[in-house]
Amino acid sequence: MSNSNQFDAIVIGSGIGGLTVAALLSKLNKKKVLILEQHFVIGGFTHEFKRIHKFKWDVGLHYVGNMEKGEIGRAVFDYITDGKLQWHKMPESFEKFVYPDFTFEEFADPQKYKADLIQRFPKEKQAIERYFFELKTIAITANLPTFLNPLLKLIFPSLGKIHRQTTKEYFDQNFLDVKLKALLASQWGTYGLPPSKSSFATHAMVIYSFLTGGWYPVGGASEIAKHIMPVIERNGGKALTKSQVTEIIIDKGIAKGVKVQKFHVSQAPVEEYYAPIIISDAGAFNTYTKLIPENDLIADYREEIKSFPKGSSAITLYLGFKESPEKLGFRGENHWIYTSYEHDKAFQEQKAKPDQVINSCYLSFASLKDPTATAHTAQAIIFVDYDFFSQWHKQSWKKREETYYDLKEKITQNILNFVESRYPGFKELIEYKELSTPVTLEYFNQSDRGAIYGIPAIPERLGKKWSNPKTPIKNLYLTGTDVMSLGIMGAMMGGVKTVGILKGSFGFFNIMSKCIQESSKAEKTADVVDCDSEALLQSADRIISESSNRELTHR
Ligand SMILES: Cc1cc2nc3c(=O)[nH]c(=O)nc-3n(C[C@H](O)[C@H](O)[C@H](O)COP(=O)(O)OP(=O)(O)OC[C@H]3O[C@@H](n4cnc5c(N)ncnc54)[C@H](O)[C@@H]3O)c2cc1C
């Protein structure tokens, strides 16, 4: 074995989860980390692509929450990028929920958002207040170590029940007005499942993270990997692209290395790399069903994960504009456009027949969120069934049958007509358009059935053994979205969780403390000085004591 094939740790996949692990191991433990990425660019869903030398788009980042200076997400991002990545805050009114008879704006201020909801639905004041409190409780307690669970159950007995509820169950139990229920579920696309399917706990974590607004990386999503790589390279680490891990080498139940082949080249020679720690960011499904060879230790994990429901997939319409969409009044906020209050029904109808039914759409204007953008762009996203496209999944990108491209053109026109019906003049702005489908995502990202958020965020996912960073194979760990929560923030915190486990007891808290301390040092402003290394534990303390009071008054 040559020295060039030996590393301190190997990370499979360069998504934000994998990059976070590699950066933390490099920065905290001086580890030399090898990242192996099957795509020809690094970043996973944070990568970007360009067309006609003019337009560029991110694939899986439209906004990130929890990024106000002093917030935990920001502290971790600053730590792994040496504070060099800049973030642009979206407009104060950063969400527009567009329904047939009204449009509701969410402002980047939880108190205002709450007050606006109460003003519109005064009869539901108490339930709205409880909802905001429960969002916070769930979001903060989610990061507490599991040994605190008995204590949490004692002081907040309903927490366990809430964790097992769907979003719809929670809403039906707490709210009366159908419009309010629909409104509060307007951002369901941020976790990929409508109310009757999604876990309320995931809803709470994701929605809570956006209460202070949305942020976008200055320069685009690919700036994330660009700013993390120097931290990894500082200790001799590197990332290899077009390097698909085909197998994790396991000897007597211990992971020792990986076998690698060039991207989509079946005849390419197999290379081997070795390390005492192997971490997979390739998704729990891929890792257990494709990368770990037949092994009794994981047989039941494999069977369970194979039969677990699949994550949602989506279509993205990438648009390049001739002129600024500000012409039509857009300012960089998100638009969630719906034709009814029944999210579940609409989801079912549209995902099965996107060539016939477009009844909802998420619209994002990346160029208006990025002060350095040189050309104007937008993305329109709709959720669809993978099965609608599965017949083309074995065909290569750009070499699929004509029927596939005809279908894409039809869906493109349907989406454009849908948006045009809401915002007349929209189609006039377009210079370039390109549609990606679930098979595009599957081809480029290897995600199971083109899932955009990994394993689906349904209540049954809670506590599954295969969604844990630790695996039954010694020295093999998982990271990314499947071990924590979904989205950029969830996957990054998945990276912290994995390294936390590698570092032993209180590893997660020690890393968080370190990030918060560094962030406080860097930011000498009064706001941030407030946020000392104890911030996380203090907010946990606060939430626990508030919980016990509320439990008594509301339940
Ligand atoms: C269309 C879309 C829109 C989204 N919008 C947002 C948003 O606005 N905000 C937000 O927070 N989140 C959003 N997300 C979700 C977010 O992008 C993901 O949850 C997050 O990036 C997942 O990070 P990860 O590290 O877990 O995995 P990924 O980013 O999926 O990375 C996994 C990596 O592993 C690589 N890989 C897989 N198998 C192998 C192998 N065998 N060998 C080598 N490499 C391998 C893949 O190529 C990939 O690079 C969106 C996702 C999509 C698709």
Coordinates of C-alpha atoms and ligand atoms in Angstrom, one line a residue:
M1 CA 0.0 0.0 0.0
S2 CA 1.5 3.3 -1.0
N3 CA 1.5 6.3 1.3
S4 CA -0.5 8.3 -1.3
N5 CA -3.4 5.8 -0.7
Q6 CA -3.4 6.1 3.1
F7 CA -5.3 8.8 4.9
D8 CA -6.4 9.5 8.5
A9 CA -10.1 9.5 7.4
I10 CA -12.0 8.9 4.2
V11 CA -15.3 10.7 3.5
I12 CA -17.5 9.2 0.8
G13 CA -19.4 12.1 -0.9
S14 CA -18.8 15.8 -0.8
G15 CA -22.2 17.1 0.2
I16 CA -22.4 19.6 3.0
G17 CA -22.5 16.8 5.5
G18 CA -19.3 15.2 4.2
L19 CA -17.5 18.6 3.8
T20 CA -18.4 19.5 7.4
V21 CA -17.0 16.2 8.7
A22 CA -13.8 16.6 6.8
A23 CA -13.4 20.3 7.8
L24 CA -14.0 19.5 11.5
L25 CA -11.6 16.5 11.5
S26 CA -9.0 18.7 9.9
K27 CA -9.5 21.8 12.0
L28 CA -10.1 20.1 15.4
N29 CA -8.0 17.0 15.1
K30 CA -5.4 17.9 12.4
K31 CA -6.6 14.9 10.4
K32 CA -5.6 14.3 6.8
V33 CA -8.9 13.6 5.1
L34 CA -9.6 12.2 1.6
I35 CA -13.0 13.1 0.1
L36 CA -14.2 10.9 -2.7
E37 CA -16.9 12.3 -4.9
Q38 CA -18.5 10.5 -7.9
H39 CA -19.6 13.7 -9.6
F40 CA -17.2 15.8 -11.7
V41 CA -17.7 18.7 -9.2
I42 CA -17.7 18.7 -5.5
G43 CA -20.5 20.0 -3.2
G44 CA -23.2 17.4 -3.6
F45 CA -26.5 19.3 -3.7
T46 CA -24.6 22.6 -3.1
H47 CA -22.9 22.4 -6.4
E48 CA -23.8 24.8 -9.3
F49 CA -23.8 24.5 -13.0
K50 CA -23.5 27.1 -15.9
R51 CA -25.1 27.4 -19.3
I52 CA -24.2 29.5 -22.4
H53 CA -21.4 31.2 -20.5
K54 CA -23.9 33.4 -18.9
F55 CA -26.3 31.8 -16.4
K56 CA -25.5 29.8 -13.4
W57 CA -27.8 28.0 -10.9
D58 CA -27.5 26.2 -7.6
V59 CA -29.1 22.8 -7.5
G60 CA -30.1 22.3 -3.9
L61 CA -29.8 25.6 -2.0
H62 CA -32.4 28.3 -2.3
Y63 CA -32.2 29.6 1.2
V64 CA -30.8 28.6 4.6
G65 CA -32.2 29.6 8.0
N66 CA -30.6 29.9 11.4
M67 CA -27.9 32.1 9.9
E68 CA -28.3 35.4 11.8
K69 CA -25.0 36.4 13.4
G70 CA -24.9 34.7 16.8
E71 CA -27.2 31.8 15.7
I72 CA -25.9 28.3 16.0
G73 CA -26.0 27.5 12.3
R74 CA -24.1 30.6 11.5
A75 CA -21.4 29.8 14.1
V76 CA -20.8 26.3 12.6
F77 CA -20.8 27.6 9.0
D78 CA -18.3 30.4 10.0
Y79 CA -16.1 27.8 11.8
I80 CA -15.8 25.4 8.9
T81 CA -15.2 28.2 6.4
D82 CA -12.8 30.2 8.6
G83 CA -15.4 32.9 8.6
K84 CA -14.6 33.7 5.0
L85 CA -17.9 32.8 3.4
Q86 CA -20.3 35.8 3.3
W87 CA -24.1 35.4 3.6
H88 CA -26.7 37.7 2.1
K89 CA -29.9 38.1 4.0
M90 CA -33.1 37.9 1.9
P91 CA -35.6 40.7 2.1
E92 CA -37.3 41.2 5.5
S93 CA -40.5 39.9 3.8
F94 CA -38.8 36.7 2.7
E95 CA -41.7 34.4 2.1
K96 CA -44.9 35.0 0.0
F97 CA -47.6 32.4 0.5
V98 CA -49.8 32.9 -2.5
Y99 CA -53.4 31.4 -2.4
P100 CA -56.3 32.0 -4.7
D101 CA -58.0 34.6 -2.5
F102 CA -55.1 36.0 -0.5
T103 CA -51.3 36.4 -0.2
F104 CA -49.6 36.3 3.1
E105 CA -46.1 37.5 3.7
E106 CA -43.8 36.1 6.4
F107 CA -41.3 38.6 7.8
A108 CA -37.9 37.7 9.2
D109 CA -39.1 38.4 12.7
P110 CA -40.9 35.7 14.7
Q111 CA -42.8 38.2 16.8
K112 CA -44.2 40.0 13.7
Y113 CA -45.0 36.7 12.0
K114 CA -46.9 35.5 15.1
A115 CA -48.7 38.9 15.5
D116 CA -49.7 38.9 11.8
L117 CA -51.1 35.4 12.1
I118 CA -53.0 36.4 15.3
Q119 CA -54.4 39.5 13.6
R120 CA -55.7 37.4 10.7
F121 CA -57.0 34.5 12.9
P122 CA -57.8 36.2 16.3
K123 CA -59.9 33.3 17.5
E124 CA -56.9 31.0 17.3
K125 CA -54.6 33.3 19.3
Q126 CA -53.9 30.8 22.1
A127 CA -53.2 27.9 19.7
I128 CA -50.9 30.1 17.6
E129 CA -48.9 31.1 20.7
R130 CA -48.6 27.5 21.7
Y131 CA -47.5 26.5 18.2
F132 CA -44.6 29.0 18.3
F133 CA -43.6 27.8 21.7
E134 CA -43.7 24.2 20.6
L135 CA -41.6 24.9 17.4
K136 CA -38.9 26.4 19.7
T137 CA -39.1 23.6 22.2
I138 CA -38.8 20.9 19.6
A139 CA -36.0 22.7 17.7
I140 CA -33.9 23.2 20.8
T141 CA -34.5 19.9 22.5
A142 CA -33.7 18.0 19.3
N143 CA -30.0 18.8 19.9
L144 CA -29.9 17.7 23.5
P145 CA -28.1 14.4 24.2
T146 CA -30.4 11.3 24.4
F147 CA -29.5 10.7 28.0
L148 CA -31.6 13.7 28.9
N149 CA -34.7 12.1 27.4
P150 CA -36.1 10.8 30.7
L151 CA -35.8 14.3 32.2
L152 CA -37.4 15.9 29.2
K153 CA -40.3 13.4 29.3
L154 CA -40.8 14.3 32.9
I155 CA -41.0 18.1 32.4
F156 CA -42.6 18.1 29.0
P157 CA -44.7 14.9 28.8
S158 CA -46.4 15.8 25.5
L159 CA -43.0 16.0 23.7
G160 CA -43.0 12.2 22.9
K161 CA -46.5 12.4 21.5
I162 CA -45.7 15.4 19.4
H163 CA -42.7 13.6 18.0
R164 CA -44.9 10.8 16.8
Q165 CA -47.5 13.1 15.1
T166 CA -47.8 14.1 11.5
T167 CA -48.0 17.8 10.8
K168 CA -51.7 17.3 9.9
E169 CA -52.4 15.5 13.2
Y170 CA -50.8 18.3 15.1
F171 CA -52.7 21.0 13.1
D172 CA -56.1 19.2 13.4
Q173 CA -55.6 18.9 17.1
N174 CA -54.7 22.5 17.7
F175 CA -56.3 24.7 15.0
L176 CA -59.8 25.1 13.5
D177 CA -59.5 27.3 10.5
V178 CA -58.6 25.4 7.3
K179 CA -56.9 28.5 5.9
L180 CA -54.7 28.8 9.0
K181 CA -53.7 25.2 8.7
A182 CA -52.9 25.6 5.0
L183 CA -51.0 28.8 5.7
L184 CA -48.8 27.2 8.4
A185 CA -48.0 24.3 6.1
S186 CA -47.1 26.6 3.1
Q187 CA -43.4 25.8 3.4
W188 CA -43.9 22.0 3.3
G189 CA -41.6 22.0 0.3
T190 CA -38.7 22.7 2.6
Y191 CA -39.1 19.2 3.9
G192 CA -40.7 17.6 0.9
L193 CA -43.9 16.1 2.3
P194 CA -47.4 17.5 2.7
P195 CA -49.1 17.7 6.2
S196 CA -50.6 14.2 6.3
K197 CA -47.3 12.6 5.6
S198 CA -44.6 14.8 7.3
S199 CA -43.4 14.5 10.8
F200 CA -44.4 17.5 12.9
A201 CA -41.1 17.4 14.6
T202 CA -39.3 17.9 11.3
H203 CA -41.8 20.6 10.3
A204 CA -41.0 22.3 13.6
M205 CA -37.2 22.1 13.3
V206 CA -37.2 23.4 9.7
I207 CA -39.8 26.1 10.2
Y208 CA -38.1 27.3 13.4
S209 CA -34.8 27.6 11.6
F210 CA -36.4 30.1 9.1
L211 CA -38.2 32.3 11.7
T212 CA -35.4 34.8 11.7
G213 CA -35.3 34.9 7.9
G214 CA -33.5 33.3 4.9
W215 CA -29.9 33.6 3.8
Y216 CA -28.0 32.9 0.6
P217 CA -24.3 32.5 0.2
V218 CA -22.7 35.4 -1.6
G219 CA -21.4 34.2 -4.9
G220 CA -23.7 31.2 -5.0
A221 CA -23.9 27.8 -3.4
S222 CA -20.7 26.5 -4.8
E223 CA -18.9 29.1 -2.7
I224 CA -19.6 26.8 0.3
A225 CA -17.3 24.0 -1.0
K226 CA -14.8 26.6 -2.3
H227 CA -14.4 28.0 1.2
I228 CA -14.4 24.7 3.1
M229 CA -11.7 23.0 1.0
P230 CA -8.8 25.2 2.2
V231 CA -9.6 24.1 5.7
I232 CA -9.4 20.5 4.7
E233 CA -6.2 21.0 2.5
R234 CA -4.4 22.7 5.4
N235 CA -3.7 19.3 6.9
G236 CA -2.9 17.5 3.7
G237 CA -6.5 16.5 2.9
K238 CA -8.0 16.6 -0.6
A239 CA -11.1 15.9 -2.6
L240 CA -11.0 13.6 -5.7
T241 CA -13.9 14.1 -8.2
K242 CA -15.2 11.5 -10.7
S243 CA -14.3 9.0 -8.0
Q244 CA -17.2 6.7 -7.3
V245 CA -16.8 4.4 -4.2
T246 CA -18.1 1.0 -5.3
E247 CA -17.4 -0.9 -2.1
I248 CA -16.3 -0.3 1.5
I249 CA -13.5 -2.7 2.3
I250 CA -14.4 -4.6 5.5
D251 CA -12.2 -7.1 7.2
K252 CA -13.6 -9.1 10.2
G253 CA -16.3 -6.5 10.8
I254 CA -13.9 -3.5 10.7
A255 CA -14.0 -0.9 7.9
K256 CA -10.5 -0.5 6.4
G257 CA -10.8 1.4 3.2
V258 CA -12.8 1.8 0.0
K259 CA -12.7 0.7 -3.7
V260 CA -13.1 3.4 -6.2
Q261 CA -13.9 3.6 -9.9
K262 CA -14.0 6.5 -12.3
F263 CA -17.5 8.0 -12.7
H264 CA -19.7 6.0 -15.0
V265 CA -16.7 4.2 -16.6
S266 CA -17.3 0.5 -16.0
Q267 CA -13.9 -0.6 -17.5
A268 CA -11.9 1.8 -15.4
P269 CA -9.3 0.2 -13.1
V270 CA -10.3 -0.1 -9.4
E271 CA -8.3 1.9 -7.0
E272 CA -8.1 1.4 -3.3
Y273 CA -7.7 3.9 -0.5
Y274 CA -7.3 3.1 3.2
A275 CA -8.0 4.9 6.5
P276 CA -8.8 4.0 10.1
I277 CA -12.1 6.0 9.9
I278 CA -14.5 5.8 7.0
I279 CA -17.5 8.2 6.9
S280 CA -20.3 7.9 4.3
D281 CA -22.2 11.0 3.2
A282 CA -23.6 9.0 0.3
G283 CA -26.9 8.5 2.1
A284 CA -28.0 5.7 4.5
F285 CA -29.8 3.8 1.7
N286 CA -26.8 3.8 -0.6
T287 CA -24.4 2.9 2.1
Y288 CA -26.3 0.0 3.5
T289 CA -27.7 -1.4 0.3
K290 CA -24.9 -0.7 -2.2
L291 CA -21.5 0.1 -0.5
I292 CA -21.3 -2.4 2.3
P293 CA -20.7 -5.9 0.9
E294 CA -22.9 -8.8 2.0
N295 CA -22.5 -8.9 5.8
D296 CA -24.5 -10.5 8.6
L297 CA -23.8 -7.5 10.8
I298 CA -26.0 -5.3 8.7
A299 CA -28.5 -7.8 7.2
D300 CA -31.5 -6.5 9.2
Y301 CA -30.5 -2.8 8.6
R302 CA -30.5 -3.5 4.9
E303 CA -33.9 -5.2 4.8
E304 CA -35.5 -2.5 6.9
I305 CA -34.1 0.4 4.9
K306 CA -35.1 -1.2 1.6
S307 CA -38.7 -1.5 2.7
F308 CA -38.9 2.0 4.3
P309 CA -40.9 4.5 2.3
K310 CA -39.0 6.6 -0.3
G311 CA -38.2 10.3 -0.2
S312 CA -39.9 12.8 -2.5
S313 CA -38.4 13.9 -5.7
A314 CA -38.9 17.0 -7.8
I315 CA -38.6 18.8 -11.1
T316 CA -36.7 22.0 -11.3
L317 CA -37.1 24.5 -14.1
Y318 CA -34.0 26.6 -14.4
L319 CA -34.6 30.0 -16.0
G320 CA -32.3 32.6 -17.4
F321 CA -33.7 36.1 -17.9
K322 CA -33.2 38.8 -20.5
E323 CA -33.7 41.5 -17.8
S324 CA -34.2 41.8 -14.1
P325 CA -37.3 40.2 -12.7
E326 CA -37.5 43.2 -10.4
K327 CA -39.4 44.7 -13.4
L328 CA -42.4 42.6 -12.2
G329 CA -41.9 43.4 -8.6
F330 CA -39.9 40.5 -7.4
R331 CA -37.3 41.3 -4.7
G332 CA -35.6 38.0 -4.0
E333 CA -38.3 36.6 -1.7
N334 CA -39.6 33.1 -2.2
H335 CA -43.1 32.5 -3.7
W336 CA -45.1 29.5 -2.7
I337 CA -47.9 29.5 -5.2
Y338 CA -51.0 27.3 -4.5
T339 CA -54.4 26.9 -6.1
S340 CA -56.1 25.4 -3.1
Y341 CA -55.8 25.0 0.7
E342 CA -55.6 21.2 0.4
H343 CA -51.9 20.6 0.2
D344 CA -52.2 16.8 0.4
K345 CA -54.8 16.5 -2.4
A346 CA -52.8 18.9 -4.6
F347 CA -49.6 17.0 -4.0
Q348 CA -51.1 13.7 -4.9
E349 CA -52.7 15.0 -8.1
Q350 CA -49.7 16.9 -9.4
K351 CA -47.0 14.4 -8.6
A352 CA -48.7 11.6 -10.5
K353 CA -49.4 13.7 -13.6
P354 CA -47.1 16.7 -14.0
D355 CA -47.8 16.7 -17.7
Q356 CA -51.4 17.4 -17.0
V357 CA -51.7 19.1 -13.7
I358 CA -49.7 22.0 -12.3
N359 CA -51.5 23.2 -9.1
S360 CA -48.6 24.5 -7.0
C361 CA -45.1 25.7 -7.5
Y362 CA -42.1 27.1 -5.5
L363 CA -40.4 30.1 -7.2
S364 CA -37.0 31.3 -6.2
F365 CA -34.8 34.1 -7.7
A366 CA -31.2 33.3 -6.9
S367 CA -29.8 36.3 -8.7
L368 CA -31.8 38.7 -6.6
K369 CA -30.3 37.0 -3.4
D370 CA -26.8 37.2 -4.6
P371 CA -25.3 40.7 -4.8
T372 CA -22.5 39.4 -7.0
A373 CA -24.8 37.9 -9.7
T374 CA -24.0 38.9 -13.2
A375 CA -27.1 37.5 -14.9
H376 CA -30.6 37.1 -13.7
T377 CA -32.0 33.7 -13.0
A378 CA -34.9 31.9 -11.3
Q379 CA -35.9 28.3 -10.4
A380 CA -39.4 26.9 -10.3
I381 CA -39.8 23.6 -8.4
I382 CA -42.6 21.1 -8.3
F383 CA -42.8 17.8 -6.6
V384 CA -43.3 14.7 -8.8
D385 CA -43.2 10.9 -8.6
Y386 CA -39.9 9.3 -9.5
D387 CA -42.0 6.5 -11.2
F388 CA -43.3 9.0 -13.8
F389 CA -39.7 9.1 -15.2
S390 CA -38.2 5.8 -14.1
Q391 CA -38.4 4.3 -17.6
W392 CA -35.5 6.6 -18.6
H393 CA -33.3 6.0 -15.5
K394 CA -30.8 3.7 -17.2
Q395 CA -30.2 6.0 -20.1
S396 CA -27.4 8.5 -19.9
W397 CA -27.8 12.2 -19.5
K398 CA -28.4 14.0 -22.8
K399 CA -28.8 10.6 -24.5
R400 CA -32.3 9.7 -23.6
E401 CA -35.1 8.9 -25.9
E402 CA -37.0 11.7 -27.7
T403 CA -40.1 11.0 -25.7
Y404 CA -38.3 12.0 -22.6
Y405 CA -37.4 15.4 -24.1
D406 CA -40.9 15.9 -25.5
L407 CA -42.3 15.3 -22.0
K408 CA -39.9 17.7 -20.5
E409 CA -40.9 20.4 -23.0
K410 CA -44.6 19.8 -22.2
I411 CA -44.0 20.1 -18.4
T412 CA -41.8 23.2 -19.0
Q413 CA -44.7 24.9 -20.8
N414 CA -47.2 23.8 -18.1
I415 CA -45.0 25.3 -15.4
L416 CA -44.4 28.5 -17.3
N417 CA -48.2 28.9 -18.0
F418 CA -48.9 28.3 -14.4
V419 CA -46.5 31.1 -13.2
E420 CA -47.6 33.4 -16.0
S421 CA -51.2 33.1 -14.8
R422 CA -50.1 34.5 -11.4
Y423 CA -47.5 36.9 -12.7
P424 CA -48.4 38.2 -16.2
G425 CA -45.3 39.2 -18.2
F426 CA -43.1 36.5 -16.6
K427 CA -42.7 34.4 -19.8
E428 CA -41.6 37.6 -21.6
L429 CA -38.5 37.8 -19.4
I430 CA -37.1 34.4 -20.3
E431 CA -34.0 33.9 -22.4
Y432 CA -33.0 30.4 -21.4
K433 CA -34.8 27.4 -19.9
E434 CA -33.8 23.9 -18.9
L435 CA -35.7 21.3 -16.9
S436 CA -34.3 18.7 -14.6
T437 CA -36.2 15.6 -13.5
P438 CA -35.9 13.0 -10.8
V439 CA -33.7 10.9 -13.1
T440 CA -31.3 13.9 -13.6
L441 CA -30.9 14.0 -9.8
E442 CA -30.4 10.3 -9.6
Y443 CA -27.8 10.3 -12.3
F444 CA -25.8 13.2 -10.9
N445 CA -26.2 12.7 -7.2
Q446 CA -26.9 9.0 -6.9
S447 CA -29.7 9.8 -4.5
D448 CA -32.1 6.9 -4.2
R449 CA -34.9 7.5 -6.7
G450 CA -33.8 11.1 -7.1
A451 CA -34.9 11.9 -3.5
I452 CA -34.1 15.6 -2.8
Y453 CA -34.1 15.2 1.0
G454 CA -32.8 11.7 1.5
I455 CA -34.9 9.4 3.7
P456 CA -38.4 10.9 4.0
A457 CA -39.2 13.0 7.1
I458 CA -42.1 10.9 8.3
P459 CA -42.7 10.2 12.0
E460 CA -41.7 6.5 11.6
R461 CA -38.1 7.7 10.8
L462 CA -37.6 8.7 14.4
G463 CA -35.1 6.5 16.2
K464 CA -34.4 4.1 13.3
K465 CA -31.1 2.4 13.9
W466 CA -29.9 3.0 10.3
S467 CA -30.3 6.8 10.7
N468 CA -27.6 6.8 13.4
P469 CA -24.0 7.9 12.6
K470 CA -22.7 4.7 14.2
T471 CA -23.0 1.6 12.1
P472 CA -22.6 -2.1 13.2
I473 CA -19.3 -2.0 11.2
K474 CA -16.5 -0.8 13.4
N475 CA -14.8 2.4 12.1
L476 CA -17.6 3.0 9.6
Y477 CA -19.9 6.0 10.2
L478 CA -22.7 7.8 8.4
T479 CA -23.2 11.5 8.1
G480 CA -25.3 14.2 6.3
T481 CA -29.0 14.6 6.1
D482 CA -30.0 11.0 7.0
V483 CA -28.4 11.1 10.4
M484 CA -29.9 14.4 11.6
S485 CA -32.5 16.5 9.9
L486 CA -32.9 17.6 6.3
G487 CA -31.8 20.6 4.3
I488 CA -28.4 22.3 4.2
M489 CA -28.6 23.1 7.9
G490 CA -29.7 19.6 8.8
A491 CA -27.0 17.9 6.8
M492 CA -24.3 20.2 8.2
M493 CA -25.5 19.5 11.7
G494 CA -25.4 15.8 10.7
G495 CA -21.7 16.4 10.1
V496 CA -21.3 17.9 13.6
K497 CA -23.2 15.0 15.1
T498 CA -20.9 12.4 13.4
V499 CA -17.7 14.1 14.5
G500 CA -19.2 14.6 17.9
I501 CA -19.6 10.8 18.2
L502 CA -16.1 10.3 17.0
K503 CA -14.9 12.6 19.7
G504 CA -16.7 10.8 22.5
S505 CA -18.9 11.9 25.4
F506 CA -20.1 15.5 25.0
G507 CA -18.4 15.6 21.6
F508 CA -21.3 17.3 20.0
F509 CA -21.5 20.0 22.7
N510 CA -17.8 20.5 22.7
I511 CA -17.8 21.2 19.0
M512 CA -20.8 23.5 19.3
S513 CA -19.1 25.4 22.1
K514 CA -16.0 25.7 20.1
C515 CA -17.9 27.1 17.1
I516 CA -19.8 29.5 19.3
Q517 CA -16.7 30.7 21.1
E518 CA -14.9 31.3 17.8
S519 CA -17.9 33.1 16.5
S520 CA -18.0 35.3 19.6
K521 CA -14.3 36.1 19.2
A522 CA -14.7 37.1 15.6
E523 CA -17.7 39.2 16.2
K524 CA -17.0 41.9 18.8
T525 CA -20.5 43.3 18.5
A526 CA -22.7 43.4 21.6
D527 CA -25.2 41.0 20.1
V528 CA -22.7 38.3 19.6
V529 CA -20.8 38.8 22.8
D530 CA -24.1 37.8 24.4
C531 CA -23.9 34.5 22.7
D532 CA -21.1 32.8 24.7
S533 CA -20.1 29.2 24.7
E534 CA -22.8 28.4 27.2
A535 CA -25.5 29.7 24.8
L536 CA -26.8 26.3 23.7
L537 CA -27.0 24.9 27.1
Q538 CA -28.6 28.1 28.5
S539 CA -31.3 28.0 25.8
A540 CA -31.9 24.4 26.6
D541 CA -32.2 25.2 30.3
R542 CA -34.6 28.1 29.4
I543 CA -36.7 25.9 27.2
I544 CA -37.0 23.2 29.8
S545 CA -38.1 25.6 32.5
E546 CA -40.5 27.4 30.2
S547 CA -41.8 23.9 29.1
S548 CA -42.7 22.9 32.6
N549 CA -44.6 26.1 33.2
R550 CA -46.5 25.8 29.9
E551 CA -47.3 22.2 30.4
L552 CA -49.2 23.1 33.5
T553 CA -51.1 26.0 31.9
H554 CA -52.0 24.6 28.5
R555 CA -52.5 20.8 28.7
Ligands
LIG1 C1 -34.0 20.8 -5.9 C2 -33.5 20.9 -4.4 C3 -33.7 22.0 -3.7 C4 -33.3 22.2 -2.4 N1 -33.5 23.4 -1.7 C5 -33.0 23.5 -0.5 C6 -33.0 24.8 0.2 O1 -33.4 25.8 -0.4 N2 -32.5 24.8 1.4 C7 -32.0 23.7 2.1 O2 -31.6 23.9 3.3 N3 -32.0 22.5 1.5 C8 -32.4 22.4 0.2 N4 -32.3 21.2 -0.4 C9 -31.8 20.0 0.3 C10 -30.3 20.1 0.6 O3 -29.7 20.4 -0.6 C11 -29.8 18.7 1.0 O4 -30.6 18.3 2.1 C12 -28.4 18.7 1.5 O5 -27.6 19.4 0.6 C13 -27.9 17.2 1.6 O6 -26.6 17.2 2.0 P1 -25.8 15.8 2.2 O7 -24.4 16.2 2.6 O8 -26.6 15.0 3.2 O9 -25.9 15.0 0.8 P2 -25.7 15.4 -0.7 O10 -25.6 16.9 -0.9 O11 -26.7 14.7 -1.4 O12 -24.2 14.8 -1.0 C14 -24.0 13.4 -1.2 C15 -22.8 13.3 -2.1 O13 -22.4 11.9 -2.1 C16 -22.0 11.7 -3.5 N5 -22.1 10.2 -3.7 C17 -23.1 9.4 -3.6 N6 -22.8 8.1 -3.8 C18 -21.4 8.1 -3.9 C19 -20.4 7.1 -4.1 N7 -20.8 5.9 -4.2 N8 -19.1 7.5 -4.3 C20 -18.8 8.8 -4.2 N9 -19.7 9.8 -4.0 C21 -20.9 9.5 -3.8 C22 -23.0 12.4 -4.3 O14 -22.6 12.6 -5.6 C23 -23.1 13.7 -3.5 O15 -22.2 14.6 -3.9 C24 -32.7 21.1 -1.7 C25 -32.4 19.9 -2.5 C26 -32.8 19.8 -3.8 C27 -32.4 18.6 -4.6

